Short mmCIF file of C-alpha atoms in Angstrom, two decimals:
data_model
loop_
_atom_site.label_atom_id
_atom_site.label_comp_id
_atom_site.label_asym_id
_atom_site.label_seq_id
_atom_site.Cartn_x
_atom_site.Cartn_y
_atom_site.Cartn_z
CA UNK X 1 -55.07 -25.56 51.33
CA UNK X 2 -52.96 -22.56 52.09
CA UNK X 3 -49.99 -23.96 50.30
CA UNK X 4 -52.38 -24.49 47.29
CA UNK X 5 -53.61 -21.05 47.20
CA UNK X 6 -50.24 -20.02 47.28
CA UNK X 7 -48.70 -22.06 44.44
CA UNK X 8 -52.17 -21.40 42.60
CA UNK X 9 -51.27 -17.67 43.05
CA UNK X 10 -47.46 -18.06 41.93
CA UNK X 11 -46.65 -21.28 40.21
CA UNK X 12 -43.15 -23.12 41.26
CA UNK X 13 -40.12 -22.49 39.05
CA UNK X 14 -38.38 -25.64 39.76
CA UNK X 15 -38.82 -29.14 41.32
CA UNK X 16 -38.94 -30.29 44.98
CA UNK X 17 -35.79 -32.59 45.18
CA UNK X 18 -36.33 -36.87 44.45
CA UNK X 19 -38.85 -35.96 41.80
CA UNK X 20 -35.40 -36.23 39.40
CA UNK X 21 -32.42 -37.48 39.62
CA UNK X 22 -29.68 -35.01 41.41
CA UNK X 23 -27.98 -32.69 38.53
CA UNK X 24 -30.68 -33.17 36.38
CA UNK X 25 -33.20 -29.65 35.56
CA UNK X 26 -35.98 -29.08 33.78
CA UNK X 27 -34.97 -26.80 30.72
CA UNK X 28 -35.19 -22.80 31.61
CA UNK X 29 -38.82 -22.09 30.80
CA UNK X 30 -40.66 -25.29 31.72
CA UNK X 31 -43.49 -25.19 33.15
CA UNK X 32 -43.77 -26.78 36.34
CA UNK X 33 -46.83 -27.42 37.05
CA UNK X 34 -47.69 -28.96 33.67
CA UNK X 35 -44.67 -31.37 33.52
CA UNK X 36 -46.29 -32.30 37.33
CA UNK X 37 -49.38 -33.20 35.22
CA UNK X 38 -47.93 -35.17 32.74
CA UNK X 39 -45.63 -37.58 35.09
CA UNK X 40 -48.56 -38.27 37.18
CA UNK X 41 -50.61 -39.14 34.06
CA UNK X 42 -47.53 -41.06 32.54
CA UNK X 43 -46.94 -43.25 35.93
CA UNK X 44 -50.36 -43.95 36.00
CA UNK X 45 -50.86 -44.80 32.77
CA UNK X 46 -47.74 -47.27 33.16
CA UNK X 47 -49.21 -48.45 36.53
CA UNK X 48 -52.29 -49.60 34.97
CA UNK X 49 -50.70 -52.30 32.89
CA UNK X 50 -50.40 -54.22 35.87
CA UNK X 51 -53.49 -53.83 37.68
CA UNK X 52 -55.59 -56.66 36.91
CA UNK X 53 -58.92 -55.04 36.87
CA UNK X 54 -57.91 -52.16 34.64
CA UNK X 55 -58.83 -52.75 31.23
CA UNK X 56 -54.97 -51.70 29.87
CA UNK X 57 -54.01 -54.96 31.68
CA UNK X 58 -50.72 -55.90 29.46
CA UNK X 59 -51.46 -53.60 27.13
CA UNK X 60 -55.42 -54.79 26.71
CA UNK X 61 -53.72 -57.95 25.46
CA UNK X 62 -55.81 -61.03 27.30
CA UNK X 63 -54.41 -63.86 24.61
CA UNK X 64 -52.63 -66.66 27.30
CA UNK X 65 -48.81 -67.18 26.69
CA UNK X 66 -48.73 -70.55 25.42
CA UNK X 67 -46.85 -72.58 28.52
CA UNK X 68 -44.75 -76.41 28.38
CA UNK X 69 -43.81 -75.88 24.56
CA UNK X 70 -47.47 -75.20 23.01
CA UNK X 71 -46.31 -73.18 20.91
CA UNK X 72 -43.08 -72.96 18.82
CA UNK X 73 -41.55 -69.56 17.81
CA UNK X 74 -42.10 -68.78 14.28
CA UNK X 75 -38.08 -68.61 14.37
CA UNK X 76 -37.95 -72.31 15.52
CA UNK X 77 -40.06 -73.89 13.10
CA UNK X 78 -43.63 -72.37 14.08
CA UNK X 79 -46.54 -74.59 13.21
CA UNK X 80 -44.26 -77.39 11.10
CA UNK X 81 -42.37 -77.96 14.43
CA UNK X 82 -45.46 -78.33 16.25
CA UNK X 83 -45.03 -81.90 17.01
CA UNK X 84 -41.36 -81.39 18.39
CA UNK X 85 -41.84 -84.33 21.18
CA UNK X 86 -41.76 -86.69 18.67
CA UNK X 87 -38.41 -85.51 17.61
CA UNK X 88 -35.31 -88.14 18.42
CA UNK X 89 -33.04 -87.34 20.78
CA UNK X 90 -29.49 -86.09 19.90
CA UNK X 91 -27.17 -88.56 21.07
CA UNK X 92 -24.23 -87.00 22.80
CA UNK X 93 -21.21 -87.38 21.16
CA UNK X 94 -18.03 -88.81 22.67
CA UNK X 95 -15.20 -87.54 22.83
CA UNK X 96 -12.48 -89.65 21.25
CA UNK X 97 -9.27 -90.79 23.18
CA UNK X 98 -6.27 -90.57 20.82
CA UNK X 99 -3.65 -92.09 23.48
CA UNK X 100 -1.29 -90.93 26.26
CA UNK X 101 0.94 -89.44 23.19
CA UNK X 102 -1.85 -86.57 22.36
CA UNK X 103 -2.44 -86.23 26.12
CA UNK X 104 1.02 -85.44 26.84
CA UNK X 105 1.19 -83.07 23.69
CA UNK X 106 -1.74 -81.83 24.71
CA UNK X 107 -0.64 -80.81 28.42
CA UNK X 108 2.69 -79.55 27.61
CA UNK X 109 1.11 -77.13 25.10
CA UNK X 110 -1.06 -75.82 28.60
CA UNK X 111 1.86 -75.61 30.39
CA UNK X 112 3.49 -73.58 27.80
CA UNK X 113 0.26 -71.36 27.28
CA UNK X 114 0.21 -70.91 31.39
CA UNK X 115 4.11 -70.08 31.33
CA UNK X 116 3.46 -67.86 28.52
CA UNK X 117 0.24 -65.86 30.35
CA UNK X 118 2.45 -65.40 33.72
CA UNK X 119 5.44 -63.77 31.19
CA UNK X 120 2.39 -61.51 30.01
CA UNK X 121 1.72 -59.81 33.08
CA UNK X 122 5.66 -59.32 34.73
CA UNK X 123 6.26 -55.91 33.36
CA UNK X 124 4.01 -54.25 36.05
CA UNK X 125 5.40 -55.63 39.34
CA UNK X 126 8.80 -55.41 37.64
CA UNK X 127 8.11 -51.50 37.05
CA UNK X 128 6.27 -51.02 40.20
CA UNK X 129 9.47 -52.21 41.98
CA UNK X 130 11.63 -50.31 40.00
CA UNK X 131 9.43 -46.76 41.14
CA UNK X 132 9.26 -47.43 44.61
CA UNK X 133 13.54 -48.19 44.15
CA UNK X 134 13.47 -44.52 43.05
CA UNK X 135 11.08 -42.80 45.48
CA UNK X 136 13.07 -44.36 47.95
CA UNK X 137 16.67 -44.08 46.75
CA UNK X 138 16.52 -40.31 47.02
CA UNK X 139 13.73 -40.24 50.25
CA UNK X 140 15.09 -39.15 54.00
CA UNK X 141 13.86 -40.01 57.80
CA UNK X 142 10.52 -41.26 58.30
CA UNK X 143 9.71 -40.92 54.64
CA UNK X 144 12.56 -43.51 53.72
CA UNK X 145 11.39 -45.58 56.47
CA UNK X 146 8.18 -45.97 55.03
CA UNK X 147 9.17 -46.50 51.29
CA UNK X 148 11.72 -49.32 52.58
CA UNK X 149 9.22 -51.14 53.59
CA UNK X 150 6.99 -50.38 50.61
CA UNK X 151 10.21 -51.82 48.52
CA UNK X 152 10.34 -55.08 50.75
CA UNK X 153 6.75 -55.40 49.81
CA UNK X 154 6.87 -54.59 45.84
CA UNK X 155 10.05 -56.81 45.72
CA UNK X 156 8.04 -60.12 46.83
CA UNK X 157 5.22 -59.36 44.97
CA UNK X 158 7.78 -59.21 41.90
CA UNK X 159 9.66 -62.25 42.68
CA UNK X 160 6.01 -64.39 43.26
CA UNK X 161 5.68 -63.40 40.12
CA UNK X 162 8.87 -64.33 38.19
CA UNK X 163 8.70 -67.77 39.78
CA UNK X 164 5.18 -68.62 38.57
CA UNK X 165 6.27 -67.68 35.33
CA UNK X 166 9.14 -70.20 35.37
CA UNK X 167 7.49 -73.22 37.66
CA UNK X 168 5.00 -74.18 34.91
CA UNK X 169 7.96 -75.63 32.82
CA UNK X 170 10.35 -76.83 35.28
CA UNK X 171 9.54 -80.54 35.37
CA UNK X 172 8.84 -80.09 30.98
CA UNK X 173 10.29 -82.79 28.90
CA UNK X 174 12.96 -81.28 26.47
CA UNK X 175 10.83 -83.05 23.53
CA UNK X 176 8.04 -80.33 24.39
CA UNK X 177 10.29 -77.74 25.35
CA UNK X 178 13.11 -76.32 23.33
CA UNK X 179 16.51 -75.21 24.55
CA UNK X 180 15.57 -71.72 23.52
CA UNK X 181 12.73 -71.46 25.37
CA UNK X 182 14.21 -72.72 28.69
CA UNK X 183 16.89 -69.96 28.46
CA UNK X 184 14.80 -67.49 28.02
CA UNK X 185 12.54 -68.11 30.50
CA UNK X 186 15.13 -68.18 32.80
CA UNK X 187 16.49 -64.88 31.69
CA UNK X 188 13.37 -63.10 32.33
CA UNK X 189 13.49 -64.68 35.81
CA UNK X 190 16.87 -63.36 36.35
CA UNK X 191 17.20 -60.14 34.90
CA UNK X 192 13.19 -59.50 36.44
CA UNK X 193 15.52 -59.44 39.80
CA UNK X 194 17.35 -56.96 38.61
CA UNK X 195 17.16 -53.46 40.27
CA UNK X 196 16.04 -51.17 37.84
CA UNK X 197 16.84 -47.55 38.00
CA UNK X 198 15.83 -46.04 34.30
CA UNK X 199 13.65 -46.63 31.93
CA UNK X 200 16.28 -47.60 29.49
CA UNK X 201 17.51 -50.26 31.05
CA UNK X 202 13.55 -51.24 31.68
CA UNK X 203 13.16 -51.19 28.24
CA UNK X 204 15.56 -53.55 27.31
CA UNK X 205 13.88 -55.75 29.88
CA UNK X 206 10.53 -55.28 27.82
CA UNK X 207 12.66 -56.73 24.83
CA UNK X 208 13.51 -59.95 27.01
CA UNK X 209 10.33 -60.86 28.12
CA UNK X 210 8.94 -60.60 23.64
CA UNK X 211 11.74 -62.82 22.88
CA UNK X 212 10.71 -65.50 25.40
CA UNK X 213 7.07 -64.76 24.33
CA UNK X 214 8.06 -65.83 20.60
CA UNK X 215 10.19 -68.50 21.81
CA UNK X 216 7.18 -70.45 23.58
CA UNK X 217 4.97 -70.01 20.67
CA UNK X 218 7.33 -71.39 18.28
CA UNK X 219 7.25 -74.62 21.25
CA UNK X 220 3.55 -73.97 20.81
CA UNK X 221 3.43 -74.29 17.39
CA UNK X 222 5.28 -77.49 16.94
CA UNK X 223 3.29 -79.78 19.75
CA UNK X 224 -0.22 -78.35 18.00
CA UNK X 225 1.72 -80.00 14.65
CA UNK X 226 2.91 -83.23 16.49
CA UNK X 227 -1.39 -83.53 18.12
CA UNK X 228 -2.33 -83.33 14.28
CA UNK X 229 -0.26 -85.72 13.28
CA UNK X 230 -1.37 -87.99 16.66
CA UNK X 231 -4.84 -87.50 15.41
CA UNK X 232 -4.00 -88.61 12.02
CA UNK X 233 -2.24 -91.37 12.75
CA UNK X 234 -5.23 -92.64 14.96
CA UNK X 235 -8.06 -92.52 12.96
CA UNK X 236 -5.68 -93.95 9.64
CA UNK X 237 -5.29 -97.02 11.92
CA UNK X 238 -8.84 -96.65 12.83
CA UNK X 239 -9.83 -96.85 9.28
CA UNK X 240 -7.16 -99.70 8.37
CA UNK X 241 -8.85 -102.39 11.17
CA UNK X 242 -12.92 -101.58 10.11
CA UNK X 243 -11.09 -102.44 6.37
CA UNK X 244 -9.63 -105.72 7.92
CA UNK X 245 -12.12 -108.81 7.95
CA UNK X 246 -12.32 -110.04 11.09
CA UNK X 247 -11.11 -113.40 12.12
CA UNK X 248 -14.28 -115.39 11.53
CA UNK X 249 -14.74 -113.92 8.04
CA UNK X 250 -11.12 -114.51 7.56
CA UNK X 251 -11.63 -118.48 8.91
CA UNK X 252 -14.12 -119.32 6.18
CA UNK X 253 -13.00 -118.04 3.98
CA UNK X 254 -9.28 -120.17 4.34
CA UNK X 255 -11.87 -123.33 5.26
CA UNK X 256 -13.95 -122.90 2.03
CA UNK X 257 -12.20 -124.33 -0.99
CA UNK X 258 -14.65 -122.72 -3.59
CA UNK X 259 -13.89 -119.29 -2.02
CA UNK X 260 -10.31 -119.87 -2.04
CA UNK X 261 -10.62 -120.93 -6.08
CA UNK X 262 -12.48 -118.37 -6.60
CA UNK X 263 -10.11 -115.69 -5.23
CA UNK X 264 -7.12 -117.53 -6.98
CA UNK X 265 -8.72 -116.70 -10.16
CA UNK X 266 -9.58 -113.61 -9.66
CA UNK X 267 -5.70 -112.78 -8.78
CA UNK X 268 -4.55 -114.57 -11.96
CA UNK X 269 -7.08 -112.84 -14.48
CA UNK X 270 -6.16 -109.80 -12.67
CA UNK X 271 -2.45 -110.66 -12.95
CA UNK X 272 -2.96 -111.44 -16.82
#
């Protein structure tokens, strides 16, 4: 009672704390006590839409939500779709197998796309060895100590690194894997070893790593060409045996000498 007396007699200039978030102020001039007012009023007002006996329950709304597909979304259909049950059933489609050739296309183009991710990411172990090289090639006592072992450790992460990029196409057939490719992979894996002092000779480094990056998407390229023409191939000698009568239509028709007049004149009013 006191305290209201008191705050009747000199109203508050700010906020106790947890009414707002910390940092955030009213705006100079506010009035406290009213904006007290009007959150109370607000958070009651937003209580009441869930109080089941108030009549602003949901927003005075009382229509049921339609439950188990009753209803359909105007966006769906609405009414028309009403009867959706008696819709068929999509059959799932499956997938076609177009041989052991488009498989094999098909998995040396990952393993290219995996060699070509790990080659993505090299340039920051590869840098981060090269800093710690030069925090530690000019470092003394305990300090060099320390950044030793900091090298030993951003030297393994860097060579983990250079040989995932390189084991994805180790065991690669040279049909799926150029020349080119191989030796520039295996220049990024061996100059990546290199001890880097400048960022000169880092940047030529940057250059290696783009050329092997082209390299493996001109390999790319070609196997996405050779699955194409897989694909073609397939469903062309798909097409050619639904064409083809099958062997009982091709039976009778050999057996039956009326048929077999009949397609001998065909040919020789066609041939006329």
């Amino acid at each position: 009672l006191v305290l209201a007396v008191m705050m009747a007699d000199q109203p508050p200039t700010k906020l106790p704390r947890g009414v707002l978030p910390d940092g955030i102020t009213l705006p100079p001039g506010t009035d406290v006590m009213q904006f007290c007012r009007d959150l109370a009023e607000s958070g009651a007002g937003f209580a009441e839409q869930f109080d089941r006996k108030s009549e602003n329950y949901h927003g005075g709304i009382v229509t049921p939500v339609p439950l188990n597909g009753q209803r359909v979304p105007e966006s769906m259909g609405g009414e028309k779709e009403a009867d959706w049950r008696a819709l068929p059933e999509a059959q799932l489609s499956i997938e076609e197998d177009f041989g052991p050739e488009y498989h094999a296309a098909m998995a040396a183009h990952k393993s290219l796309g995996d060699c070509k991710k790990a080659i993505s990411v090299l340039n920051k172990p590869v840098e981060m060895a090269m800093r710690v090289r030069l925090q530690y090639k000019d470092a003394t006592g305990d300090d060099r100590t320390a950044l030793e072992s900091r090298l030993k450790g951003a030297e393994t992460d860097r060579d983990g690194a250079l040989s995932a990029a390189a084991v994805s196409i180790l065991g690669m057939s040279r049909e799926d894997i150029s020349d080119r490719t191989r030796a520039c992979v295996e220049a990024v894996v061996e100059q990546g070893r290199f001890k880097f002092e400048d960022r000169e000779t880092f940047g030529e480094y940057m250059q290696v790593l783009q050329r092997a990056n082209q390299a493996i998407f001109a390999d790319q390229t070609k196997l996405l060409q050779r699955v194409k023409d897989v694909k073609k191939a397939f469903r062309a000698s798909q097409a050619a045996s639904q064409a083809r009568p099958t062997g009982d239509a091709a039976v009778s028709q050999d057996s039956n000498p009326e048929v077999a007049a009949g397609s001998a004149t065909a040919e020789s009013a066609s041939a006329v």
